[in-house]
Short mmCIF file of C-alpha atoms in Angstrom, two decimals:
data_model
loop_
_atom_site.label_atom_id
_atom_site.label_comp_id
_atom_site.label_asym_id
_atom_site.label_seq_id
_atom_site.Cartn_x
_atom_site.Cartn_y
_atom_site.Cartn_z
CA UNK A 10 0.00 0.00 0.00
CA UNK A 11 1.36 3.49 -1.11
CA UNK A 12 0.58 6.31 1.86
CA UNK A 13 0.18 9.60 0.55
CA UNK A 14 3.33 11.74 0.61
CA UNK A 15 3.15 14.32 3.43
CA UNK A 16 2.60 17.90 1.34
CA UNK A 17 4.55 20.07 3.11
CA UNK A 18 7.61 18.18 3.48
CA UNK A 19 9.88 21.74 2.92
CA UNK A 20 7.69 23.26 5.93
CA UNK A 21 8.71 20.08 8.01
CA UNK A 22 12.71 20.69 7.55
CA UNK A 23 12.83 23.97 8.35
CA UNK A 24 13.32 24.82 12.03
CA UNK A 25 11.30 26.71 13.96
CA UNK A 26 13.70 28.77 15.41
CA UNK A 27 14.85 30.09 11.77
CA UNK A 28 11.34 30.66 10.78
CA UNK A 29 10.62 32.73 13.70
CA UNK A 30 13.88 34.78 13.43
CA UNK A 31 13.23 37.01 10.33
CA UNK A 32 15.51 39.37 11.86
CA UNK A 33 17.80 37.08 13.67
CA UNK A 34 16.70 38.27 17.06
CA UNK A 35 17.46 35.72 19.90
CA UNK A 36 16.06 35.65 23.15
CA UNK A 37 17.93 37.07 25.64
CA UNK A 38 20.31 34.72 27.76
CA UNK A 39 21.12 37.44 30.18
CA UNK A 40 18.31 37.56 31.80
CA UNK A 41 18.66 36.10 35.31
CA UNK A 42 20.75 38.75 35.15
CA UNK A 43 19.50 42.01 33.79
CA UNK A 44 15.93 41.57 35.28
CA UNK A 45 17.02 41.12 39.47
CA UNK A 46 13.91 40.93 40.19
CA UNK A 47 10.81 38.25 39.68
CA UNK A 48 7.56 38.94 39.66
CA UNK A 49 5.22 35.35 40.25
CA UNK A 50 1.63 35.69 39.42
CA UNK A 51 -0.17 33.05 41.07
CA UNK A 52 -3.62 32.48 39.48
CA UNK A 53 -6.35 30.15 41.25
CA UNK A 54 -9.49 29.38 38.62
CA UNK A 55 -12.40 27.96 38.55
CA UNK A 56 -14.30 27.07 35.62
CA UNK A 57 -17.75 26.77 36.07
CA UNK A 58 -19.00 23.27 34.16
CA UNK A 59 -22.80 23.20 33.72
CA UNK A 60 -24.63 20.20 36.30
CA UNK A 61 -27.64 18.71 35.49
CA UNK A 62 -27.81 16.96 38.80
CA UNK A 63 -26.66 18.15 42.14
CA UNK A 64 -27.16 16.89 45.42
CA UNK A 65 -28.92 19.41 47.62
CA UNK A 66 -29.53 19.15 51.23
CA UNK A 67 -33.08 20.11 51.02
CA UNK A 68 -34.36 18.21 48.79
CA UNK A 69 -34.07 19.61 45.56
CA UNK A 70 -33.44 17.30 42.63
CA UNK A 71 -32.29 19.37 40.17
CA UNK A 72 -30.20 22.91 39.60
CA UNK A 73 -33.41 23.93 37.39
CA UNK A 74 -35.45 23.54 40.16
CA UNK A 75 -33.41 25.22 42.81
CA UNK A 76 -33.27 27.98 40.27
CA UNK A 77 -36.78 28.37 40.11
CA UNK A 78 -36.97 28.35 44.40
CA UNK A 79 -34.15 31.05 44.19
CA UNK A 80 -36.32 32.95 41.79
CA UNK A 81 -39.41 32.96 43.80
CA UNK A 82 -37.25 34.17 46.89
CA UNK A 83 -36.44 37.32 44.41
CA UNK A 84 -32.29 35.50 43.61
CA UNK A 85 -33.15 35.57 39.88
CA UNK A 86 -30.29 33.92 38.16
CA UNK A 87 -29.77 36.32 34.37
CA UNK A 88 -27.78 32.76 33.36
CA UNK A 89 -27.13 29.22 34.83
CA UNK A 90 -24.16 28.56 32.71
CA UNK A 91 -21.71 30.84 33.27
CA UNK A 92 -18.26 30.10 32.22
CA UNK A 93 -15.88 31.81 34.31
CA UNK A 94 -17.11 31.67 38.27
CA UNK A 95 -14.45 32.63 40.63
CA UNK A 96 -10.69 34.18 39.33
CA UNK A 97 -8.07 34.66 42.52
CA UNK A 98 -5.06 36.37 41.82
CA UNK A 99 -1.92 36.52 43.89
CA UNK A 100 1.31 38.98 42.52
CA UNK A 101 4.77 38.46 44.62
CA UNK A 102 7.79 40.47 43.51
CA UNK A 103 10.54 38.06 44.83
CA UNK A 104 14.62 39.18 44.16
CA UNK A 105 15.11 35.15 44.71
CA UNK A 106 13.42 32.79 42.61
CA UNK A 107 10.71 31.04 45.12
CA UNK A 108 10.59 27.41 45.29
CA UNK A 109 7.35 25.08 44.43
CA UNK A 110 7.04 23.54 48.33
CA UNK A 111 6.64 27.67 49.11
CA UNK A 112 4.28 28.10 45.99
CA UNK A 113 2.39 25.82 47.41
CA UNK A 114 1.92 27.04 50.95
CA UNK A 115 1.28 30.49 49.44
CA UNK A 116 -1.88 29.10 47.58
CA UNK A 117 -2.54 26.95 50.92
CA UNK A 118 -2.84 29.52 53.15
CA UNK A 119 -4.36 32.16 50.48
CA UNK A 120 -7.41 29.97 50.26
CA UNK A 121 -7.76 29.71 54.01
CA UNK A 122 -7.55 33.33 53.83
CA UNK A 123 -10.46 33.67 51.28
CA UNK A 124 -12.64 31.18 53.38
CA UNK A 125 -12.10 33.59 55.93
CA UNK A 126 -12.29 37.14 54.42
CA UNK A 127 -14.98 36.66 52.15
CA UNK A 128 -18.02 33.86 51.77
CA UNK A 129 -16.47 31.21 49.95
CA UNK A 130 -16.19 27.82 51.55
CA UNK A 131 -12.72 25.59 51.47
CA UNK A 132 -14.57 22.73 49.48
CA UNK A 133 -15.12 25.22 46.21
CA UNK A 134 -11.45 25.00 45.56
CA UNK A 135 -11.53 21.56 45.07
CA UNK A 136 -12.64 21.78 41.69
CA UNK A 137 -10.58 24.28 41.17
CA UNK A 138 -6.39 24.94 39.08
CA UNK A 139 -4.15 27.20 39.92
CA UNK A 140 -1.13 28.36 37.62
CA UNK A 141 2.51 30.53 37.53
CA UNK A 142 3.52 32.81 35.59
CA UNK A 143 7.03 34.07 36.09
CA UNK A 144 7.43 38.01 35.04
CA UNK A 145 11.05 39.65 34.72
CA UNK A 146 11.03 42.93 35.83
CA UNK A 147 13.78 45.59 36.59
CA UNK A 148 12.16 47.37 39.51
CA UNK A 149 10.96 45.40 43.02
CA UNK A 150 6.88 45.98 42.07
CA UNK A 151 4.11 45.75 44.27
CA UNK A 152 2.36 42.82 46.23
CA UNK A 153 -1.10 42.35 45.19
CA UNK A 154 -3.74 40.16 45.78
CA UNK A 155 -7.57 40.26 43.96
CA UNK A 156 -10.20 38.09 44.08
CA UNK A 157 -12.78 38.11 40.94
CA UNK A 158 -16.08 36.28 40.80
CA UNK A 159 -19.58 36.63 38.96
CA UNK A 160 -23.00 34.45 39.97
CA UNK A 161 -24.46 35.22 36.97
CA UNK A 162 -21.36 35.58 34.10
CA UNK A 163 -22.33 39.03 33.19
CA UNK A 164 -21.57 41.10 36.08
CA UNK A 165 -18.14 40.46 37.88
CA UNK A 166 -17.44 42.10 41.49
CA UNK A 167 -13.62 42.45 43.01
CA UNK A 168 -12.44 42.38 46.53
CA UNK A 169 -8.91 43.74 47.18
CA UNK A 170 -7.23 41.66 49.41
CA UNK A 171 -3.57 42.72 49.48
CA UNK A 172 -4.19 44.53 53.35
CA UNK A 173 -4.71 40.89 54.25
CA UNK A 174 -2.20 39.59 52.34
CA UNK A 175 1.00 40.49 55.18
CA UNK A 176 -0.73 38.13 57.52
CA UNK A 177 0.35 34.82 55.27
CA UNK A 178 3.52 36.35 54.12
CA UNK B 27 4.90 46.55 21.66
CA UNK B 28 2.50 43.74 22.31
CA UNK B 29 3.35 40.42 23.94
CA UNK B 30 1.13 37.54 22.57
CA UNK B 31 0.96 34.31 24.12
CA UNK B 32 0.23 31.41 22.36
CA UNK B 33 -0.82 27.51 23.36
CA UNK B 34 -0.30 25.20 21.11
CA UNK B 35 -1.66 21.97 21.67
CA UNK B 36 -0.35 19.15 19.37
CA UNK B 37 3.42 18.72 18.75
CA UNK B 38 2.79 18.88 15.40
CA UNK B 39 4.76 22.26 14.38
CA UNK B 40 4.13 22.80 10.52
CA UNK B 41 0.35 24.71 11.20
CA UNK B 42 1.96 27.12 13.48
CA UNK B 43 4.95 28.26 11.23
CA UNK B 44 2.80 28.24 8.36
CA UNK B 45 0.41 30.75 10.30
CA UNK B 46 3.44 32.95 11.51
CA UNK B 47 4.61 33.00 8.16
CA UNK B 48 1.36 34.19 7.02
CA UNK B 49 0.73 36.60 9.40
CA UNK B 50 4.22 38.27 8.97
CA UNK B 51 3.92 38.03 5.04
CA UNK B 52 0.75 40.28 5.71
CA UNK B 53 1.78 42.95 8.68
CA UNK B 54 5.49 43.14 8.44
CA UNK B 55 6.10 43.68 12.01
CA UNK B 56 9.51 43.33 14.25
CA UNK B 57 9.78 40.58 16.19
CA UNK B 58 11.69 41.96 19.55
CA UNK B 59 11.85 38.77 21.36
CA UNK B 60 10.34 35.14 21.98
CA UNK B 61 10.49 32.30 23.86
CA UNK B 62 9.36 28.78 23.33
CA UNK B 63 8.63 26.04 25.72
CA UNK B 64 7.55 22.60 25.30
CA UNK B 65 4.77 21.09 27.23
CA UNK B 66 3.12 17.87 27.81
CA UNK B 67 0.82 18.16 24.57
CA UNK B 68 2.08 20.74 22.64
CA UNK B 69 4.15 24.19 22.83
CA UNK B 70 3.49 27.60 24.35
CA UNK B 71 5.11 30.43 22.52
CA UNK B 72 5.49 34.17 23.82
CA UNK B 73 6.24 36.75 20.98
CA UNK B 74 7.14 40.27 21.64
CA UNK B 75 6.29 41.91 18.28
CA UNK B 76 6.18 45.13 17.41
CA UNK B 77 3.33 46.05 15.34
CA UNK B 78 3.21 49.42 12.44
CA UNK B 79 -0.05 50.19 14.01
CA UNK B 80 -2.34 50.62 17.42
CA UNK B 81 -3.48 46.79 18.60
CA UNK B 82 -6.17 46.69 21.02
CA UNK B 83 -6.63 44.18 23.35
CA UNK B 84 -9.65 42.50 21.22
CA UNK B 85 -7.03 42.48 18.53
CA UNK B 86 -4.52 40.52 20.42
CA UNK B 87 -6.91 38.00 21.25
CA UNK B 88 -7.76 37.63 17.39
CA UNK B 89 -4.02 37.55 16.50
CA UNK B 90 -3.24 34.72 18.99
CA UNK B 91 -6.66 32.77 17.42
CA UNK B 92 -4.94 33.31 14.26
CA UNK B 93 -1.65 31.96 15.46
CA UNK B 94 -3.36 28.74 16.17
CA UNK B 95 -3.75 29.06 20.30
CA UNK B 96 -6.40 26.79 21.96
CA UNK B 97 -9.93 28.28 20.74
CA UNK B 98 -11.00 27.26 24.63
CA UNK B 99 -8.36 29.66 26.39
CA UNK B 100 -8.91 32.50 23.78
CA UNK B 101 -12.84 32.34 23.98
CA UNK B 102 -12.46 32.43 27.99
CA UNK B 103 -9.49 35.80 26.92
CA UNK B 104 -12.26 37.32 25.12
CA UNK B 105 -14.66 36.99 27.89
CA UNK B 106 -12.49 38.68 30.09
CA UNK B 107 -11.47 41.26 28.44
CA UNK B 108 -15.59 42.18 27.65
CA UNK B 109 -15.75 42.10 30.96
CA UNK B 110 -12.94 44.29 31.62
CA UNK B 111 -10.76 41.78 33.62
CA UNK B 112 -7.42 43.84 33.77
CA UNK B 113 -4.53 41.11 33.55
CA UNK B 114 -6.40 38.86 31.30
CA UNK B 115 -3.65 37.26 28.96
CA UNK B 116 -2.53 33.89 30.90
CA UNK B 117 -0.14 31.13 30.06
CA UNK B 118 1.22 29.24 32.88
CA UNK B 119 4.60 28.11 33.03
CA UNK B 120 3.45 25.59 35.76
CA UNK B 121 -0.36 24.53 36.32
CA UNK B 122 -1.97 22.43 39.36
CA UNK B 123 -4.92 20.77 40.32
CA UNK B 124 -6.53 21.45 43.79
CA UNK B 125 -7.76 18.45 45.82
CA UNK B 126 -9.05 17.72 49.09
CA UNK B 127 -7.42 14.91 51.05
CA UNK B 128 -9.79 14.57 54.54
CA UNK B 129 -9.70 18.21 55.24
CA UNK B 130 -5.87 18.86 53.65
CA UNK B 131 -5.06 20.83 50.56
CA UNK B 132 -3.37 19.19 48.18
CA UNK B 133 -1.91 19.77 44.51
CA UNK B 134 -1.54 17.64 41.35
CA UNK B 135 0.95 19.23 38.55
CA UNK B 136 -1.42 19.41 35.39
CA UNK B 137 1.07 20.72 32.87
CA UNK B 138 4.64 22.16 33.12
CA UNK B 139 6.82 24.13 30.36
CA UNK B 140 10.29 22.95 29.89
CA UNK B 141 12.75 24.30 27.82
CA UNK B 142 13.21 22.92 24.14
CA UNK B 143 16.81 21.71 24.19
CA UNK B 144 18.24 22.61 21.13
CA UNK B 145 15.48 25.15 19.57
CA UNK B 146 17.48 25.28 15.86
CA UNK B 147 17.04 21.18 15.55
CA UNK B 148 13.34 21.54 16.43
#
């Protein structure tokens, strides 16, 4: 059996590097260096996947029909499937690069700090990610710490919680 | 000067040149800088490019969709920036799953970036 040759057999042997160098610029290798300082933006997310079953502890079968209780008690809903739910951000300027174990604790005790500050319970984050991005920057930059969330995807309300934020650190 | 980040997911790296090529056949910008990592399923790419003309932050999101970045992440870019989400362009260089063990915290690493060894014999 004769395969079919691959078409773009020229766009296979050329590197990538090459093609994405059209005026041979390289990235730079001094950069430990010439950026002192590192700026690691912690992000915690949670996605909001659409149920059609839930277990509710008053009897409710489904999220339709506790939407239709919470609509009677005046909690209209605009939208039940809203994508993005809850967004917590966490911004440390660091001079030394931090370490995952201390990552870690930072997002540890940052959710026990949201349970407490504000209304969410410990058990949301369990279907939630969190991510790192690593930022160069030349100056030492500011600690920062945000919480974002919408019930309904269209409006989104933020809580500043960088006064809190010495009390982990 | 815009920074665009893009996530590929396959390993397969012809669609992605063939789409840069494209785009820079078409706009003639300066690339400034980039950096390339390889993940589990794919690549993620960072360009700095500087661009003849004003990009707005709509824009970006378009040019990374054009680039070939997960339709998933850029749809959820969009929403945030229609929502005016400041910070809005992520690509994680490390990403973790939380779980509860009895009443513990505990992470699972998702996805990491490493560095492509030798990014000429790519």
């Amino acid at each position: 059996m004769t395969g079919r040759k691959p078409t773009n057999e020229k766009a296979e042997k050329l590197p990538l590097g090459k093609v994405l160098a059209p005026i041979e610029v390289e990235s730079n290798p001094l950069k430990d260096y010439t950026y002192p300082y590192k700026i690691y933006k912690i992000t915690i997310h949670l996605i909001y996947t659409p149920i059609k079953k839930a277990k509710f502890k008053e009897g409710i079968r489904t999220l339709n029909e506790f939407l239709r209780i919470a609509k009677r008690r005046g909690l209209e809903q605009k939208r039940s499937d809203h994508p993005i739910a809850f967004e917590a951000r966490i911004i440390i300027p660091s001079k030394v690069p931090l370490k995952d174990y201390e990552i870690k604790e930072i997002v540890r005790k940052y959710i026990d700090l949201i349970s407490d500050e504000l209304f969410f319970h410990r058990n949301l984050f369990k279907f939630a990610d969190f991510g790192i991005e690593v930022e160069y920057s030349v100056k030492p930059g500011d600690l920062e710490a945000k919480v974002i969330w919408s019930r309904d995807g269209i409006t989104f309300r933020e809580e500043d919680l960088t006064k809190y934020i010495f009390r982990i650190l | 000067m815009i920074e665009l980040k893009i996530d590929i997911d396959k390993k397969d790296k012809r669609d992605f040149m063939g789409r840069y090529q494209a785009l820079y056949r078409y706009f003639r910008f300066n690339l400034v800088d980039y950096e390339i990592a390889e993940t589990r399923k794919g690549y993620h790419v960072r360009l700095i490019i500087d661009f003849p003309f004003r990009v707005t932050s709509e824009e970006i999101v378009l040019l990374q969709l054009l680039l070939g970045s997960d339709w998933k992440r850029e749809m959820l870019n969009y929403l945030r920036v229609k929502n005016g989400i400041d910070d809005w362009n992520k690509l994680f260089k490390v990403k973790y799953r939380i779980y509860k063990k009895g009443s513990k915290i505990k992470f699972r690493r998702l996805s990491y970036e490493r560095p492509i060894k030798n990014k000429h014999k790519l």
